[in-house]
mmCIF file of C-alpha atoms in Angstrom:
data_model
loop_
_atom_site.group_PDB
_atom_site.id
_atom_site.type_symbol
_atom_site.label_atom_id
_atom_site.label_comp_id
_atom_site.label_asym_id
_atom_site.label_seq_id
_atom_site.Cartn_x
_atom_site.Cartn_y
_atom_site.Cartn_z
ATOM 1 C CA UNK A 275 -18.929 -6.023 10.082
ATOM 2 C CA UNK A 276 -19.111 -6.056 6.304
ATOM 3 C CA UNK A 277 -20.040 -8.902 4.197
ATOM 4 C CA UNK A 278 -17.916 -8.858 1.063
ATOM 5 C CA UNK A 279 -20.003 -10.575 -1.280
ATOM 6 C CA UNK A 280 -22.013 -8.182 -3.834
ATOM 7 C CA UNK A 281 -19.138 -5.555 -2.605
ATOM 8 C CA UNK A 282 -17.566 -3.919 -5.897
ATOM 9 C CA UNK A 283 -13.912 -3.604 -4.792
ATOM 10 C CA UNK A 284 -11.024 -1.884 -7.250
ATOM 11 C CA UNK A 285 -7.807 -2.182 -6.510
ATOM 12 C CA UNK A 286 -4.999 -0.212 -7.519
ATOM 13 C CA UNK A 287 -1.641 -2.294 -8.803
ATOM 14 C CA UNK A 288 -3.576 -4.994 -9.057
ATOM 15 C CA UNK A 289 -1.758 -6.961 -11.691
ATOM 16 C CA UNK A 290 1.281 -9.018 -9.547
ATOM 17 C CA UNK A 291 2.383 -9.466 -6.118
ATOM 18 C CA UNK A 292 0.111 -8.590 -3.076
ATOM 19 C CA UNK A 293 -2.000 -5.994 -5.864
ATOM 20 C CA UNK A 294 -2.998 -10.429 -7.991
ATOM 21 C CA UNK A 295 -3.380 -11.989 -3.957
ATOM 22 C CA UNK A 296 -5.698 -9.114 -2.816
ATOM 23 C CA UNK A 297 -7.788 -9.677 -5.904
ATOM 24 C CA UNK A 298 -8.062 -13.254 -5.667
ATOM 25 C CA UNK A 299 -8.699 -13.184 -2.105
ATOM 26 C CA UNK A 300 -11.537 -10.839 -2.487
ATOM 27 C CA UNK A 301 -13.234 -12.572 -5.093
ATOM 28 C CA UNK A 302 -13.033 -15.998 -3.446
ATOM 29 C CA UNK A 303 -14.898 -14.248 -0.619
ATOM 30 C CA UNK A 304 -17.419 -13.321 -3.393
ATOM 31 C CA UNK A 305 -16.776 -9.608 -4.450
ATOM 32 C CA UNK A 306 -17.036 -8.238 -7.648
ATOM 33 C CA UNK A 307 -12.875 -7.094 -8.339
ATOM 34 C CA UNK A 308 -11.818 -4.234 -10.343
ATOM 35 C CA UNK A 309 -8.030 -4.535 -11.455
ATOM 36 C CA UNK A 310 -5.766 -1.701 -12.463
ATOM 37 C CA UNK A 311 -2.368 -1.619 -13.124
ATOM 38 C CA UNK A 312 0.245 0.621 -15.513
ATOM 39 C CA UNK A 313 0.333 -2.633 -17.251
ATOM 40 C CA UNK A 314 -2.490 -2.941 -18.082
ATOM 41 C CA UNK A 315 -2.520 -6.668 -20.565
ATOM 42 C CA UNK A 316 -1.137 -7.838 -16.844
ATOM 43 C CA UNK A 317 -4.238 -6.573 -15.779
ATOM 44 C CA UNK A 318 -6.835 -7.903 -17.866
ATOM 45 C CA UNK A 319 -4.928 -11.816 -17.505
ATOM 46 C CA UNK A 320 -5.134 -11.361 -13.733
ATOM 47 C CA UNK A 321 -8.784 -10.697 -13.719
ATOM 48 C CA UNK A 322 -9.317 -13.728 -16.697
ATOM 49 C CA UNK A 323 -8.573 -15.691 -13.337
ATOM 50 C CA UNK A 324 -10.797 -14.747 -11.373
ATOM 51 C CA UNK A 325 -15.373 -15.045 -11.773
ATOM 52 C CA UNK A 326 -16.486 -11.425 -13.114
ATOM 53 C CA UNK A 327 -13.278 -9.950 -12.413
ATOM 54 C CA UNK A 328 -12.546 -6.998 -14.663
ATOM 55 C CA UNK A 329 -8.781 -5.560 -15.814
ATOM 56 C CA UNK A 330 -8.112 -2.490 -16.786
ATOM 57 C CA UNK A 331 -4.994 0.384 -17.398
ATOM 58 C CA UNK A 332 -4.104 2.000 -15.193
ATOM 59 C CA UNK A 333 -1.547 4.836 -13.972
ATOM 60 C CA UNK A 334 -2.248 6.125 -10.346
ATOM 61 C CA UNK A 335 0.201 9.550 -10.992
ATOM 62 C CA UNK A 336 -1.967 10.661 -13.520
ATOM 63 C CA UNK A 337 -5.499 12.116 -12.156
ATOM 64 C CA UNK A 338 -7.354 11.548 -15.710
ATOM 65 C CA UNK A 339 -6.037 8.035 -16.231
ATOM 66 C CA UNK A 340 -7.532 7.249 -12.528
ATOM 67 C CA UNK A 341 -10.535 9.247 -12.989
ATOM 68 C CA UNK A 342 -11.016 6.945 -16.473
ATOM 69 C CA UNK A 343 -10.414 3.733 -14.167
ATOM 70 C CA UNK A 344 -13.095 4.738 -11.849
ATOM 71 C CA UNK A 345 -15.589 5.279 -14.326
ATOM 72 C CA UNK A 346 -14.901 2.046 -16.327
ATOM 73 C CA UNK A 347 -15.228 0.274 -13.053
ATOM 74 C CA UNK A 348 -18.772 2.179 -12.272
ATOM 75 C CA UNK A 349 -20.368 1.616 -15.982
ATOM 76 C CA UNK A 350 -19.487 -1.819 -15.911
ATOM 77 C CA UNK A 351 -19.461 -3.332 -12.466
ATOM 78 C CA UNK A 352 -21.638 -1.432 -10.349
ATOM 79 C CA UNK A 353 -20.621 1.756 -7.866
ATOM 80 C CA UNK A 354 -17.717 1.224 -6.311
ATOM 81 C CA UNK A 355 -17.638 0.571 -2.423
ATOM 82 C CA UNK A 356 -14.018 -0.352 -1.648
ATOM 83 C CA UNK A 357 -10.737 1.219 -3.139
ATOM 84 C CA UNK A 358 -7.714 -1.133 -2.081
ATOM 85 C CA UNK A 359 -4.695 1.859 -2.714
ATOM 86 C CA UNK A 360 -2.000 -0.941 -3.490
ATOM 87 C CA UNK A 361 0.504 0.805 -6.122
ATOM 88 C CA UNK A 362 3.566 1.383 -4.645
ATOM 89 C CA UNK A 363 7.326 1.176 -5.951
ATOM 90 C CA UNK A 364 10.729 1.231 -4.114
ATOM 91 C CA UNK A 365 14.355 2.444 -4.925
ATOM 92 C CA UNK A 366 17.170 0.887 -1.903
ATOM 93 C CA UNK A 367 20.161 1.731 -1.222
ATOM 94 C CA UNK A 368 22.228 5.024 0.404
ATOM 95 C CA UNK A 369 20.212 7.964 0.431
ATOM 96 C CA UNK A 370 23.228 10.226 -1.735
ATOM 97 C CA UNK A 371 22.909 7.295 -4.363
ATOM 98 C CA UNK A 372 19.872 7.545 -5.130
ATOM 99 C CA UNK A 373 18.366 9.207 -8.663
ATOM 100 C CA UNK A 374 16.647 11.864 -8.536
ATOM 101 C CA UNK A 375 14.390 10.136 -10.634
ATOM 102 C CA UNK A 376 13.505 7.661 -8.353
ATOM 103 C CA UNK A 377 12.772 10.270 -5.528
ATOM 104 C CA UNK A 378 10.169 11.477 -7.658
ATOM 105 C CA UNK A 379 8.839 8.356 -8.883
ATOM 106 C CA UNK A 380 8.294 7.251 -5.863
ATOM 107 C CA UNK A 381 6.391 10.037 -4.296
ATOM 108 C CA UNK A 382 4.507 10.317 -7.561
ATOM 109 C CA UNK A 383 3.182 6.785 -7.316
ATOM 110 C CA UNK A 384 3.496 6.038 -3.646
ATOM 111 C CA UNK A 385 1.933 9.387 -1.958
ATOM 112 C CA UNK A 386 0.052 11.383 -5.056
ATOM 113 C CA UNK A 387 -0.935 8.005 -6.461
ATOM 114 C CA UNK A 388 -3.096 7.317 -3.245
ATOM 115 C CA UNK A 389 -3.852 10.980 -3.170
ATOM 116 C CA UNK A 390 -5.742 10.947 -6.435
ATOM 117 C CA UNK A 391 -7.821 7.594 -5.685
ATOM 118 C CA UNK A 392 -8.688 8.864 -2.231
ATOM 119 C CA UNK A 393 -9.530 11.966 -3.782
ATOM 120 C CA UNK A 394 -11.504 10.511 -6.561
ATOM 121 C CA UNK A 395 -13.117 8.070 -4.988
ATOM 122 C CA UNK A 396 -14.381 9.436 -1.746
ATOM 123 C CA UNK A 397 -16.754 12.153 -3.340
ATOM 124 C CA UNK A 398 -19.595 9.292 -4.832
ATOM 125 C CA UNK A 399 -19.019 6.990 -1.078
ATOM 126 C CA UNK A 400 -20.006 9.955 0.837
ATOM 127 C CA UNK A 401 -22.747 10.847 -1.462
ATOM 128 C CA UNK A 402 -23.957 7.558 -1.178
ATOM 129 C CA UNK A 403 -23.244 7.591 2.999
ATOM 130 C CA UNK A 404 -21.078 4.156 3.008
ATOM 131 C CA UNK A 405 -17.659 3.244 1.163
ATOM 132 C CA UNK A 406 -14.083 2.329 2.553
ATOM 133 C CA UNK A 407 -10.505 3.376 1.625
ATOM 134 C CA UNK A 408 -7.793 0.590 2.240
ATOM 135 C CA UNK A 409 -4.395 1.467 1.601
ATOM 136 C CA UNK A 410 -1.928 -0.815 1.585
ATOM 137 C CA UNK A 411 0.931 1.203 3.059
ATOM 138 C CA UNK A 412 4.358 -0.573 4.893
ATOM 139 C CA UNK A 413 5.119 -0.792 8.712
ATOM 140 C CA UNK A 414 7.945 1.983 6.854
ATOM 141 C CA UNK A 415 4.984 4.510 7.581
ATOM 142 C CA UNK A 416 6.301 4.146 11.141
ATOM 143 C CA UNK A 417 9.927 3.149 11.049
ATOM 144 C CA UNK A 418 12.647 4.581 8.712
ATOM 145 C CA UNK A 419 14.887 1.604 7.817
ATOM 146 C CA UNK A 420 18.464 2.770 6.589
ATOM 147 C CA UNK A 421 18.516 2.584 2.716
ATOM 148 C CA UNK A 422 14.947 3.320 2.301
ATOM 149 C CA UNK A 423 14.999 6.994 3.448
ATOM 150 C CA UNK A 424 12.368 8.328 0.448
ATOM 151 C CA UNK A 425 10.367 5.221 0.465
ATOM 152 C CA UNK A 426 9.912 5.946 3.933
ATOM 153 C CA UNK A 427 8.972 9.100 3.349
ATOM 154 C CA UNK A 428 6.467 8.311 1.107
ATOM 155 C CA UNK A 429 4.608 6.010 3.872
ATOM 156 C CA UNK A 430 5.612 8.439 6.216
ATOM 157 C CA UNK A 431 3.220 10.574 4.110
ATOM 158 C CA UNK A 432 0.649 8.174 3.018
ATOM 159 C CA UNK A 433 -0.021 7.576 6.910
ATOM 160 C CA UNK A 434 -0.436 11.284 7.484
ATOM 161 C CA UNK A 435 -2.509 12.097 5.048
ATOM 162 C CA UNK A 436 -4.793 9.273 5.462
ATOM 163 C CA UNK A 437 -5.186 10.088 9.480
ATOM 164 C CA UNK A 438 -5.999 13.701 8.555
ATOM 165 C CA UNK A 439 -8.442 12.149 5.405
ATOM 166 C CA UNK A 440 -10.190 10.114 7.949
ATOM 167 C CA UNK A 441 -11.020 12.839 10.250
ATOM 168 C CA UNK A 442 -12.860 14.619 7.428
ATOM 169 C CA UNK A 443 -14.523 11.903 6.825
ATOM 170 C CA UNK A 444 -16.050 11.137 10.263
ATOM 171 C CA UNK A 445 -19.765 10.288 10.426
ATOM 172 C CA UNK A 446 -19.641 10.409 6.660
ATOM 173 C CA UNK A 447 -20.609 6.398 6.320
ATOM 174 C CA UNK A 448 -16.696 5.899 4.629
ATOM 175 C CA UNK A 449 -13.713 4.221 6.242
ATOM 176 C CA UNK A 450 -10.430 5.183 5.639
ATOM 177 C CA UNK A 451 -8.043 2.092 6.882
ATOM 178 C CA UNK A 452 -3.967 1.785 6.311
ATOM 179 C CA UNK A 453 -2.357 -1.567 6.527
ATOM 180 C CA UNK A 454 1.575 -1.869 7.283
ATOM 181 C CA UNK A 455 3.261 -4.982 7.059
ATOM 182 C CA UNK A 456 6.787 -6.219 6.864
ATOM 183 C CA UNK A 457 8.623 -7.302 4.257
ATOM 184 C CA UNK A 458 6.544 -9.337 1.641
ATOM 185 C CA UNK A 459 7.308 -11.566 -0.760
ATOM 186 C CA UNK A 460 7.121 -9.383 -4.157
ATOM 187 C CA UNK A 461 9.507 -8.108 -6.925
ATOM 188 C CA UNK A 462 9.533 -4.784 -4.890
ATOM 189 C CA UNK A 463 11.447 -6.261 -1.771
ATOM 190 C CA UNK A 464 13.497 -8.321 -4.425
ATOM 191 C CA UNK A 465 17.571 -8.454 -2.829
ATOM 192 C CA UNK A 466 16.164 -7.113 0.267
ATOM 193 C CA UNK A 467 16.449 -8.217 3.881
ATOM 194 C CA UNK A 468 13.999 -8.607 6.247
ATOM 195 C CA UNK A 469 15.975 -9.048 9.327
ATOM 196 C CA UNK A 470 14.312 -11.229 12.480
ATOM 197 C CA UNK A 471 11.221 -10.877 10.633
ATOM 198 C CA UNK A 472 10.352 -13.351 8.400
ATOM 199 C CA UNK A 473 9.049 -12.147 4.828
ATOM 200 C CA UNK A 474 5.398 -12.236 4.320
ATOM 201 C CA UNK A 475 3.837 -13.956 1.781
ATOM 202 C CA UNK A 476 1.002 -11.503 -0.485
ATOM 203 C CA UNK A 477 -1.676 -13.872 0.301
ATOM 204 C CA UNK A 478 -1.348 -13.047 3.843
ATOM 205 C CA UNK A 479 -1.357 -9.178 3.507
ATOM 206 C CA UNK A 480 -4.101 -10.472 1.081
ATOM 207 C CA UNK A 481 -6.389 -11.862 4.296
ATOM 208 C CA UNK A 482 -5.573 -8.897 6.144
ATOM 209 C CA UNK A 483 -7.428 -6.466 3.344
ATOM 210 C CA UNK A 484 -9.862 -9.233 3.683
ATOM 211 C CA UNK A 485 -10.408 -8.399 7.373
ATOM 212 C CA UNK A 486 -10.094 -4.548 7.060
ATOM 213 C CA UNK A 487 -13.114 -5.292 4.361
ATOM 214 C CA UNK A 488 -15.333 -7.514 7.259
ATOM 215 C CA UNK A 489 -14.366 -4.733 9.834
ATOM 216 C CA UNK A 490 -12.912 -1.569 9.029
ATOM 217 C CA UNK A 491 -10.148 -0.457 11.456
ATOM 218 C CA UNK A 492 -8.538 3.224 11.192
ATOM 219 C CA UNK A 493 -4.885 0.883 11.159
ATOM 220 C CA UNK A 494 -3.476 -2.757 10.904
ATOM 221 C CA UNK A 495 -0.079 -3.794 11.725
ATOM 222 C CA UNK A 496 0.875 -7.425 9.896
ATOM 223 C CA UNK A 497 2.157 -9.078 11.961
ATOM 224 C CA UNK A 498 0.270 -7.486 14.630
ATOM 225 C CA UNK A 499 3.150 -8.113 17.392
ATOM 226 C CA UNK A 500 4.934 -5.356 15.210
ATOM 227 C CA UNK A 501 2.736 -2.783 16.518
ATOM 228 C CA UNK A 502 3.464 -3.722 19.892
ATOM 229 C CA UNK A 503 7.305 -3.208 19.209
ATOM 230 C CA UNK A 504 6.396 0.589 17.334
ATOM 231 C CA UNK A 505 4.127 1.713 20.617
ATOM 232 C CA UNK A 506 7.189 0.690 22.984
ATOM 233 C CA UNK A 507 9.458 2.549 20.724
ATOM 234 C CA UNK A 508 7.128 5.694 20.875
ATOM 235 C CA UNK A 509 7.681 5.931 25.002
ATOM 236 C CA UNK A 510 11.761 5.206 24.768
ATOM 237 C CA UNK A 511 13.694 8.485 24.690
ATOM 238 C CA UNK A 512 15.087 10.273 21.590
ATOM 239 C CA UNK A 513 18.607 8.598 22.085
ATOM 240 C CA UNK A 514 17.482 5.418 23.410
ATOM 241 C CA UNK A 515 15.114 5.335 20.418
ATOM 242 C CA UNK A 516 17.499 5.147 17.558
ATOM 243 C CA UNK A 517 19.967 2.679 19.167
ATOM 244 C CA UNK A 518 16.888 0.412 19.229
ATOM 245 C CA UNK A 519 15.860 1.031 15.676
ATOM 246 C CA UNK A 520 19.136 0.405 14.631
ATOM 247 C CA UNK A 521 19.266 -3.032 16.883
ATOM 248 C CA UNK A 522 16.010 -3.638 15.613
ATOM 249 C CA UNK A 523 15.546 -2.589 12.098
ATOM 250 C CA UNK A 524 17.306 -4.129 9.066
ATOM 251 C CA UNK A 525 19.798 -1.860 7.656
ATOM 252 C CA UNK A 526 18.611 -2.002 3.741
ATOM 253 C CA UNK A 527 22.187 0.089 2.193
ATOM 254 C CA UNK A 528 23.651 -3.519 1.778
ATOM 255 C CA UNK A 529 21.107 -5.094 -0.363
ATOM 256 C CA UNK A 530 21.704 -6.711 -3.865
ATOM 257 C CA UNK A 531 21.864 -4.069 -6.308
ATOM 258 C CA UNK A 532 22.088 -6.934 -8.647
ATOM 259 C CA UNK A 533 19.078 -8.743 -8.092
ATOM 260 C CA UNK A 534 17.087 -5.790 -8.143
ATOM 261 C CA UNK A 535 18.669 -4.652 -11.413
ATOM 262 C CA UNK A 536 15.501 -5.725 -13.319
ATOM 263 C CA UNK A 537 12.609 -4.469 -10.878
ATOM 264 C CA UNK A 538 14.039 -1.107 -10.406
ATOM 265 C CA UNK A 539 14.510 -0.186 -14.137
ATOM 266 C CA UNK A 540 11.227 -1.613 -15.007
ATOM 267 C CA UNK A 541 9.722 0.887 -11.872
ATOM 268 C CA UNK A 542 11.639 3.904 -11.354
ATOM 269 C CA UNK A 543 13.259 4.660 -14.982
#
């Protein structure tokens, strides 16, 4: 179990939402946090908040702009032994709707975005013989909720590559660990549904990075009953299996195209 005090933890998308409650969260449990976000202002106010926090720019699609990140966060905080993978954006509605530029957004930020810190990252940790990976992913790398087909997709991908990741990585002293919650409260699930599950607040997908830091898992389901419900799912047949997920799983093609007016241009455009 890891003590996260002296720990110098960045996280990605740090700025708002679960990115702000992770930091926070951290630091009160005496880490040294590392913010980076495309916006990067939003960055450097978030960390103001918080006792030697650090902001910084950030833009996870772009290799040299992460590389830059990590090295800021090196010269000036110490190696780094955690990466919290956070960034992630979201375009809902019918699959034929959707923009191409969206699709590509969000596999640039969701899937190569995690690629590149994991890449990145991962070569100093194993030098060193200790590190972890957390990415915050979406119980979506397990289900595919109807009007999220390429955001699942992207977690779809994210889980994958982090389960191969963590095989090459055995015995090397660095953790690779994928949360998936529910629906949480951020701008990104903004005119969503969540179903019969209630939304999440950040701070609580907050304490679970918290708890992957104290003892690294290979995978966390929040809540954890949720994981319960995906392993009986794995054993129902084919047929059986998507009657259930549709009983089960919000349908996300009626959400409020209104309400998430505002998020989506300032994401995916």
């Amino acid at each position: 179990m890891a003590d996260p005090r002296g720990l110098v933890v960045a996280i990605t998308g740090g700025a708002r939402g679960i990115g702000a409650a992770t930091a926070a969260t951290l630091a009160e449990a005496g880490a040294t946090v590392a913010i980076g976000d495309i916006d990067g202002e939003a960055a450097a106010a978030t960390a103001a908040e918080l006792p030697g926090a650090i902001g910084l720019p950030l833009d996870v699609t772009d290799a040299e702009s992460h590389q830059r990140f990590l090295d800021a966060v090196a010269q000036r905080l110490g190696a780094v032994d955690v990466l919290v993978a956070n960034a992630g954006v979201m375009w809902v509605g019918r699959f034929e709707d959707e923009p191409v530029t969206a699709t590509r957004r969000m596999f640039a930020v969701n899937v190569e975005g995690v690629i590149n810190g994991m890449r990145l990252a991962t070569p100093a940790m194993r030098k060193r013989g200790r590190g972890q990976i957390v990415v915050v992913a979406s119980v979506a790398s397990r289900l595919a909720p109807r009007g999220e087909a390429s955001y699942a997709a992207t977690k779809h991908a994210v889980l994958g590559y982090c389960t191969a990741v963590r095989q090459e990585l055995h015995r090397s002293g660095v953790d690779v660990s994928v949360l998936m919650p529910t629906v949480v409260e951020t701008d990104l699930a903004a005119g969503t549904s969540s179903g019969i599950v209630k939304r999440l607040p950040p701070r609580h997908v907050a304490d679970a990075v918290l708890s992957l830091v104290r003892r690294p898992r290979p995978e966390l389901y929040l809540p954890k009953h949720v994981g319960v419900s995906i392993r009986f799912l794995d054993l129902v047949p084919a047929r059986l299996r998507g009657f259930c997920q549709r009983l089960l799983v919000v349908d996300q093609t009626s959400s409020d195209p209104g309400t998430r007016e505002d998020y989506q241009r300032r994401s995916l455009e």
